[in-house]
CSV table of C-alpha atoms and ligand atoms in Angstrom, one decimal:
chain,number,residue,atom,x,y,z
A,1,MET,CA,24.6,25.4,25.3
A,2,LEU,CA,25.8,23.5,28.7
A,3,PHE,CA,29.2,23.5,27.4
A,4,ASP,CA,29.1,27.3,27.9
A,5,ARG,CA,28.3,26.0,31.6
A,6,ILE,CA,32.2,24.9,32.0
A,7,LYS,CA,34.5,27.9,33.2
A,8,GLY,CA,38.7,27.3,33.1
A,9,GLN,CA,38.5,24.5,30.3
A,10,GLU,CA,38.4,26.8,26.8
A,11,SER,CA,40.2,24.2,24.9
A,12,ALA,CA,39.3,21.5,26.0
A,13,VAL,CA,35.9,22.5,24.9
A,14,ARG,CA,36.6,24.0,22.0
A,15,ILE,CA,39.0,20.4,20.8
A,16,LEU,CA,35.3,18.8,21.6
A,17,ALA,CA,33.4,20.7,20.1
A,18,ARG,CA,35.5,20.9,17.2
A,19,ALA,CA,35.1,16.8,17.4
A,20,LEU,CA,31.4,17.1,17.2
A,21,GLU,CA,30.3,19.3,14.3
A,22,SER,CA,32.7,17.5,12.6
A,23,GLY,CA,30.9,14.3,13.9
A,24,ARG,CA,35.2,12.8,13.0
A,25,MET,CA,34.0,11.6,17.3
A,26,PRO,CA,36.9,8.6,19.0
A,27,THR,CA,35.1,6.2,20.9
A,28,THR,CA,37.3,6.5,23.4
A,29,PHE,CA,38.4,9.2,25.7
A,30,LEU,CA,40.4,9.6,28.9
A,31,PHE,CA,39.8,13.5,30.8
A,32,THR,CA,42.8,13.4,33.4
A,33,GLY,CA,43.0,16.6,34.8
A,34,PRO,CA,43.0,17.4,38.8
A,35,SER,CA,39.3,16.6,41.0
A,36,GLY,CA,37.0,19.2,40.9
A,37,CYS,CA,38.0,21.5,37.6
A,38,GLY,CA,35.8,19.9,35.0
A,39,ARG,CA,35.9,16.9,33.7
A,40,MET,CA,32.5,15.5,34.7
A,41,GLY,CA,30.8,18.5,33.8
A,42,THR,CA,32.8,17.9,30.8
A,43,ALA,CA,31.6,14.3,30.8
A,44,LEU,CA,28.3,15.0,31.0
A,45,ALA,CA,28.0,17.9,28.8
A,46,LEU,CA,29.8,15.8,26.3
A,47,ALA,CA,27.4,12.2,26.9
A,48,ALA,CA,24.3,15.5,26.1
A,49,SER,CA,25.9,16.1,23.3
A,50,PHE,CA,25.5,12.8,21.4
A,51,ASN,CA,21.8,13.0,22.3
A,52,CYS,CA,20.4,16.8,21.7
A,53,GLU,CA,17.3,16.6,20.6
A,54,ASN,CA,18.0,20.4,19.1
A,55,SER,CA,21.7,20.6,18.1
A,56,ALA,CA,25.7,19.2,17.8
A,57,LEU,CA,26.5,20.5,20.5
A,58,ALA,CA,23.6,20.0,23.6
A,59,CYS,CA,21.2,22.8,23.7
A,60,GLY,CA,20.5,21.6,27.7
A,61,SER,CA,17.4,22.7,27.5
A,62,CYS,CA,15.5,19.7,25.5
A,63,GLN,CA,14.6,16.6,27.7
A,64,SER,CA,16.8,14.3,26.6
A,65,CYS,CA,19.9,17.4,28.6
A,66,ARG,CA,17.9,18.2,30.6
A,67,LEU,CA,18.2,14.3,31.7
A,68,HIS,CA,21.7,14.2,31.2
A,69,ILE,CA,22.4,17.1,33.3
A,70,SER,CA,21.0,14.8,36.3
A,71,ASN,CA,22.4,12.4,35.5
A,72,SER,CA,18.8,10.9,34.8
A,73,HIS,CA,18.8,9.7,31.3
A,74,PRO,CA,18.6,5.7,30.9
A,75,ASP,CA,21.6,5.6,28.2
A,76,LEU,CA,23.9,7.4,30.7
A,77,VAL,CA,25.6,4.8,33.2
A,78,ILE,CA,28.0,6.0,35.3
A,79,VAL,CA,30.6,4.0,37.7
A,80,ARG,CA,32.7,4.8,40.4
A,81,PRO,CA,33.4,2.8,44.1
A,82,PRO,CA,30.8,1.9,45.5
A,83,GLU,CA,30.2,4.0,49.2
A,84,GLY,CA,32.5,4.4,51.0
A,85,LYS,CA,35.5,2.1,49.0
A,86,ARG,CA,38.8,2.7,46.4
A,87,VAL,CA,38.2,0.8,44.0
A,88,ILE,CA,36.3,0.1,41.3
A,89,VAL,CA,35.8,-4.4,41.0
A,90,ILE,CA,35.6,-6.3,38.1
A,91,GLU,CA,31.3,-7.1,38.7
A,92,GLN,CA,30.8,-3.3,38.0
A,93,ILE,CA,32.2,-3.4,35.2
A,94,ARG,CA,31.3,-6.6,33.8
A,95,THR,CA,27.4,-4.8,34.2
A,96,LEU,CA,28.3,-2.3,32.3
A,97,ILE,CA,29.7,-4.0,29.1
A,98,GLU,CA,27.0,-5.8,29.6
A,99,ARG,CA,24.5,-2.1,28.7
A,100,ALA,CA,27.5,-1.7,26.1
A,101,TYR,CA,26.1,-4.5,24.0
A,102,LEU,CA,22.6,-2.6,24.5
A,103,MET,CA,20.3,-0.6,21.9
A,104,PRO,CA,20.6,3.0,24.0
A,105,LEU,CA,17.2,3.3,25.8
A,106,MET,CA,15.5,6.6,24.1
A,107,GLY,CA,18.6,8.2,22.4
A,108,THR,CA,21.2,7.1,19.6
A,109,THR,CA,24.1,7.1,21.9
A,110,SER,CA,24.5,5.1,25.3
A,111,THR,CA,27.5,7.1,27.1
A,112,PHE,CA,29.3,5.3,29.7
A,113,ILE,CA,31.6,7.2,31.8
A,114,VAL,CA,34.1,5.6,34.7
A,115,ASP,CA,34.9,8.1,37.2
A,116,GLY,CA,38.2,7.5,39.4
A,117,ALA,CA,39.4,4.9,36.0
A,118,HIS,CA,43.0,4.6,37.7
A,119,LEU,CA,40.9,3.2,40.4
A,120,MET,CA,39.7,0.2,38.6
A,121,ASN,CA,41.1,-2.5,39.7
A,122,PRO,CA,42.9,-4.7,37.4
A,123,ASN,CA,40.8,-7.2,36.8
A,124,ALA,CA,38.3,-5.0,35.7
A,125,ALA,CA,40.6,-2.1,33.1
A,126,ASN,CA,41.0,-5.8,31.5
A,127,ALA,CA,37.9,-6.4,31.6
A,128,LEU,CA,37.2,-2.8,30.0
A,129,LEU,CA,40.5,-3.2,27.6
A,130,LYS,CA,39.0,-6.1,25.4
A,131,THR,CA,35.3,-3.7,24.9
A,132,LEU,CA,37.0,-1.1,24.4
A,133,GLU,CA,39.7,-2.3,21.6
A,134,GLU,CA,36.1,-3.3,20.1
A,135,PRO,CA,33.6,-0.9,21.1
A,136,PRO,CA,29.6,-1.7,20.3
A,137,ALA,CA,28.6,1.1,16.8
A,138,THR,CA,26.6,2.6,19.8
A,139,SER,CA,28.9,3.0,22.5
A,140,ARG,CA,30.7,5.9,24.0
A,141,PHE,CA,33.8,5.6,26.2
A,142,ILE,CA,34.6,9.3,29.2
A,143,LEU,CA,37.5,7.2,31.2
A,144,ILE,CA,38.1,10.3,34.6
A,145,ALA,CA,42.0,10.4,35.4
A,146,PRO,CA,43.6,12.7,37.6
A,147,ASP,CA,46.5,11.4,34.6
A,148,ARG,CA,47.9,9.6,32.6
A,149,ASP,CA,50.0,7.6,33.4
A,150,SER,CA,47.0,6.8,37.2
A,151,VAL,CA,45.7,4.0,34.6
A,152,LEU,CA,47.6,1.3,32.5
A,153,PRO,CA,49.0,1.3,29.5
A,154,THR,CA,47.1,-0.7,27.6
A,155,VAL,CA,43.8,1.4,28.4
A,156,SER,CA,45.4,4.5,27.9
A,157,SER,CA,46.5,3.8,24.3
A,158,ARG,CA,43.0,3.5,22.8
A,159,CYS,CA,42.1,7.0,24.7
A,160,ARG,CA,41.6,10.3,23.2
A,161,ILE,CA,43.3,11.7,25.3
A,162,LEU,CA,42.1,14.7,27.3
A,163,ALA,CA,43.9,17.0,29.8
A,164,PHE,CA,41.7,19.4,31.9
A,165,ARG,CA,44.2,22.0,33.3
A,166,PRO,CA,43.7,23.3,37.2
A,167,LEU,CA,41.4,26.6,37.5
A,168,SER,CA,43.1,29.8,37.8
A,169,ARG,CA,42.5,31.7,40.9
A,170,SER,CA,40.3,33.7,39.0
A,171,VAL,CA,38.1,31.7,37.6
A,172,MET,CA,38.2,29.4,40.7
A,173,GLU,CA,37.3,33.2,42.8
A,174,ALA,CA,34.2,33.1,40.7
A,175,LEU,CA,32.7,30.1,40.5
A,176,LEU,CA,33.3,30.3,44.5
A,177,GLU,CA,31.3,33.4,44.2
A,178,ALA,CA,28.7,32.5,43.1
A,179,GLU,CA,27.5,30.1,45.2
A,180,GLY,CA,27.5,32.3,47.7
A,181,ILE,CA,30.9,32.7,49.5
A,182,ASP,CA,31.5,35.9,49.8
A,183,LYS,CA,34.2,38.1,48.4
A,184,LYS,CA,36.7,38.3,50.8
A,185,ARG,CA,36.6,34.3,51.6
A,186,ALA,CA,36.2,32.6,48.7
A,187,ALA,CA,39.7,34.8,48.0
A,188,LEU,CA,41.4,32.3,50.6
A,189,LEU,CA,39.4,29.1,49.9
A,190,ALA,CA,40.5,29.9,45.6
A,191,SER,CA,44.2,29.9,46.6
A,192,MET,CA,44.4,27.0,48.9
A,193,ALA,CA,42.6,25.5,47.0
A,194,ARG,CA,45.0,25.1,43.6
A,195,GLY,CA,43.0,24.4,41.5
A,196,SER,CA,39.8,22.6,42.3
A,197,MET,CA,36.7,23.5,42.9
A,198,ALA,CA,35.9,20.2,44.3
A,199,ARG,CA,38.9,21.4,47.1
A,200,GLY,CA,37.9,24.9,47.3
A,201,LEU,CA,34.1,23.9,48.3
A,202,GLU,CA,35.2,21.1,51.3
A,203,TYR,CA,38.2,23.2,52.1
A,204,HIS,CA,35.0,26.0,52.9
A,205,ARG,CA,32.9,23.3,54.1
A,206,GLU,CA,35.2,21.7,56.8
A,207,GLU,CA,36.0,25.7,57.2
A,208,ILE,CA,39.7,25.2,56.8
A,209,PRO,CA,40.7,28.8,56.7
A,210,GLU,CA,39.5,29.2,60.0
A,211,ARG,CA,41.9,25.8,61.3
A,212,MET,CA,44.2,26.6,59.5
A,213,ALA,CA,43.6,29.7,62.3
A,214,GLN,CA,43.6,27.8,65.4
A,215,GLU,CA,46.9,25.7,64.1
A,216,PHE,CA,48.8,27.9,62.8
A,217,GLY,CA,50.7,28.5,67.0
A,218,PRO,CA,51.7,24.8,66.4
A,219,LEU,CA,52.8,24.0,62.8
A,220,SER,CA,54.6,28.1,63.3
A,221,SER,CA,56.7,26.2,66.7
A,222,LEU,CA,56.6,22.9,65.2
A,223,HIS,CA,61.3,23.4,64.9
A,224,GLU,CA,61.1,24.8,67.8
A,225,ALA,CA,58.9,21.3,70.3
A,226,GLY,CA,60.2,19.1,72.8
A,227,PRO,CA,60.2,15.2,72.4
A,228,SER,CA,56.6,15.9,74.9
A,229,ARG,CA,55.3,19.0,72.7
A,230,LEU,CA,55.4,16.6,69.6
A,231,LEU,CA,53.6,14.0,71.1
A,232,ASP,CA,50.7,16.2,72.5
A,233,LEU,CA,50.8,17.0,69.0
A,234,ALA,CA,50.8,13.7,67.6
A,235,LYS,CA,48.3,12.3,69.8
A,236,GLY,CA,45.9,15.9,69.1
A,237,TRP,CA,46.3,15.6,65.3
A,238,GLY,CA,47.2,11.8,64.9
A,239,LYS,CA,42.7,11.4,67.1
A,240,ASN,CA,41.5,9.8,63.6
A,241,ARG,CA,42.5,9.3,60.0
A,242,THR,CA,40.7,12.4,58.6
A,243,GLU,CA,41.6,14.5,61.6
A,244,ALA,CA,45.4,13.7,60.9
A,245,LEU,CA,44.9,13.0,56.9
A,246,LYS,CA,43.4,17.5,57.2
A,247,ILE,CA,46.2,18.2,59.0
A,248,THR,CA,48.5,16.7,56.8
A,249,GLU,CA,47.0,19.1,53.8
A,250,LEU,CA,47.5,22.2,55.7
A,251,MET,CA,51.2,21.4,56.6
A,252,ALA,CA,51.2,20.9,52.9
A,253,GLN,CA,49.6,23.7,51.9
A,254,TRP,CA,52.2,25.5,55.2
A,255,TYR,CA,55.8,24.3,53.9
A,256,ARG,CA,54.5,24.5,49.6
A,257,ASP,CA,54.7,28.3,51.3
A,258,ILE,CA,57.4,27.8,53.0
A,259,LEU,CA,59.2,26.5,49.6
A,260,VAL,CA,57.5,28.9,47.2
A,261,LEU,CA,59.0,31.6,49.6
A,262,SER,CA,62.1,30.7,50.2
A,263,GLU,CA,62.4,30.2,46.0
A,264,GLY,CA,62.0,34.5,45.5
A,265,ALA,CA,58.4,33.6,44.8
A,266,PRO,CA,55.7,36.9,44.8
A,267,ARG,CA,53.9,36.8,47.8
A,268,GLU,CA,50.6,36.9,45.5
A,269,GLN,CA,52.2,32.8,45.7
A,270,LEU,CA,51.5,32.7,48.5
A,271,ILE,CA,48.4,30.8,50.1
A,272,HIS,CA,48.8,31.8,53.6
A,273,SER,CA,50.0,35.5,53.0
A,274,SER,CA,48.8,37.0,55.9
A,275,HIS,CA,51.8,35.8,57.8
A,276,LEU,CA,54.3,36.7,55.4
A,277,ALA,CA,57.0,37.5,58.3
A,278,THR,CA,56.7,34.0,59.7
A,279,LEU,CA,57.0,32.1,56.4
A,280,ARG,CA,60.0,34.6,55.5
A,281,THR,CA,61.6,33.2,58.5
A,282,LEU,CA,61.3,29.5,59.0
A,283,ALA,CA,62.2,30.1,54.6
A,284,GLU,CA,65.8,30.9,56.0
A,285,GLU,CA,66.1,29.0,58.5
A,286,LEU,CA,65.2,25.5,56.8
A,287,GLY,CA,66.3,26.1,53.3
A,288,SER,CA,64.7,24.8,50.0
A,289,ALA,CA,66.4,21.6,50.1
A,290,SER,CA,65.1,20.3,53.8
A,291,LEU,CA,61.8,22.0,53.1
A,292,SER,CA,62.1,19.4,49.5
A,293,MET,CA,62.1,17.0,51.9
A,294,ILE,CA,59.5,17.6,54.6
A,295,LEU,CA,57.2,17.7,51.7
A,296,GLU,CA,58.9,14.9,50.4
A,297,SER,CA,58.0,13.2,54.2
A,298,ILE,CA,54.7,15.2,54.0
A,299,GLU,CA,53.5,12.9,51.0
A,300,ASP,CA,54.6,9.9,52.6
A,301,ALA,CA,52.7,10.7,55.7
A,302,ARG,CA,49.5,10.9,54.0
A,303,GLU,CA,50.1,7.9,51.4
A,304,ASP,CA,50.9,5.3,54.9
A,305,LEU,CA,47.7,7.5,56.3
A,306,GLU,CA,45.5,6.5,52.9
A,307,ASN,CA,47.1,3.3,53.3
A,308,ASN,CA,45.4,2.5,56.9
A,309,THR,CA,48.1,2.5,59.0
A,310,ASN,CA,47.8,3.3,62.9
A,311,VAL,CA,46.9,6.7,62.8
A,312,GLU,CA,48.6,8.4,66.0
A,313,LEU,CA,52.0,6.1,65.4
A,314,THR,CA,53.0,7.7,61.3
A,315,MET,CA,51.8,11.7,63.0
A,316,ASP,CA,54.7,10.7,65.3
A,317,ASN,CA,56.9,9.7,63.1
A,318,LEU,CA,56.5,12.7,61.2
A,319,LEU,CA,56.3,15.0,63.6
A,320,PHE,CA,60.3,13.8,65.1
A,321,ARG,CA,60.9,13.5,61.2
A,322,LEU,CA,59.5,16.4,60.6
A,323,ARG,CA,62.0,18.0,63.8
A,324,LYS,CA,65.3,17.1,62.0
A,325,PHE,CA,65.0,20.0,60.0
A,326,GLY,CA,65.3,23.5,62.1
A,327,ARG,CA,66.5,25.0,65.1
A,328,THR,CA,66.2,21.9,66.9
A,329,GLY,CA,67.0,19.5,64.5
A,330,GLN,CA,70.4,17.6,64.3
A,331,GLY,CA,72.5,19.2,61.6
A,332,ASN,CA,71.5,23.0,62.7
A,333,THR,CA,72.2,22.4,66.6
A,334,LEU,CA,75.4,20.3,66.2
A,335,SER,CA,76.4,23.3,63.6
A,336,ARG,CA,75.4,26.3,66.2
A,337,GLU,CA,76.6,24.2,69.4
A,338,GLY,CA,80.1,24.6,66.6
A,339,PHE,CA,80.4,28.7,67.1
B,1,ZN,ZN1,18.7,19.3,23.4
C-alpha cells in the first residue's frame, strides 16, 4: 500500500487511513510541517486513495495509483509557484477553481494540491476561499504549508489541519542510506538537516559537510577577527545570494550547536560534535543570552537576503553585529580591560 512508503509520520497516516476507511473524509486538508518530511508523498497517497481501483487505501499498483504517484493522473492538479517565482498568483487559483467545478476525467474524485499554501498572495488565497466554503462534490483539496499561522486564518479555519513532524534522525539516516549515501555521511547529513529529507539531500548535493570543514576556520575565529578580516569574509561569503544563504545556514547550525551546548545538552544533540572543544570554548565565552541574539541576527540577515537586499552589505552588517559578542566584542573587551 502507498501509505506504507511514508516513513516517520505514523500518526498522520493513521488519521488519514481511519478517515478513508470510515468514509468520513474532510473535503479540505491543511498539511503542516517542515518541507521534506513527507507531506507531499502523503498528499499523493491520499489523492491516489480517492481513485484507487482496488481498495480504500491506495494499493500503489493499479493504473490509477501509478498515475497519481507519477503526477500524471488527469484528476490530479498540483499548484505551486511558477519556476523561479516565490508566489502563487490568482490566475493559477482561477484555473484550479474552473477545473474543480468540472467532473473528474478518469476517476471519481479530483484532487487539488496547493504545494505552498503560504505562498498564495492575498488575492489568490481569497479567491480559493470561496471554493473551500462550498466545495464541489467531486473535488478534494490538500493545502501544504510549514505551519497553520503561515496561511490566512480564513483559509486555515476551513481546513482539517494535519501536523507532520520533522523526521527523526534515525528515520532520516535510513532514508538517506536508501538513496545510496554511505552510513557515515548519512548520519552526518541527518544531524544537519533538522528533520527534512529535502534539506538532507540538498546538503548532500551541495557538499555542505565538506563546505563546513572548509569554513570551520573562519567560523570558529569570527569573534577574534579584526575589521579588515571581517570585510574580506563578507566579500567572500557575499559573492552572491545563493552563496550567502548557504553560509548563513552554516552559521545558524554552528551557533545552534554552541547554544545547545551552553544549555547543557548532551554531545549527541550536536551537529558538529567533532569540533566539541571549540564549541565548548565558544559556549563559555558567549553565553546563552548572546547566542540567542546571534541566532536572531542570523535569522534577520537570512530574511533580508531572501528579500533582495544588497548581499555584501547584508553580510557586512551581520558579521560586524556578531563581532560585538565574544572576545573582541565591546562588552567582554571592556570588562576584561577593567581588570
Ligand atoms: Zn490502486
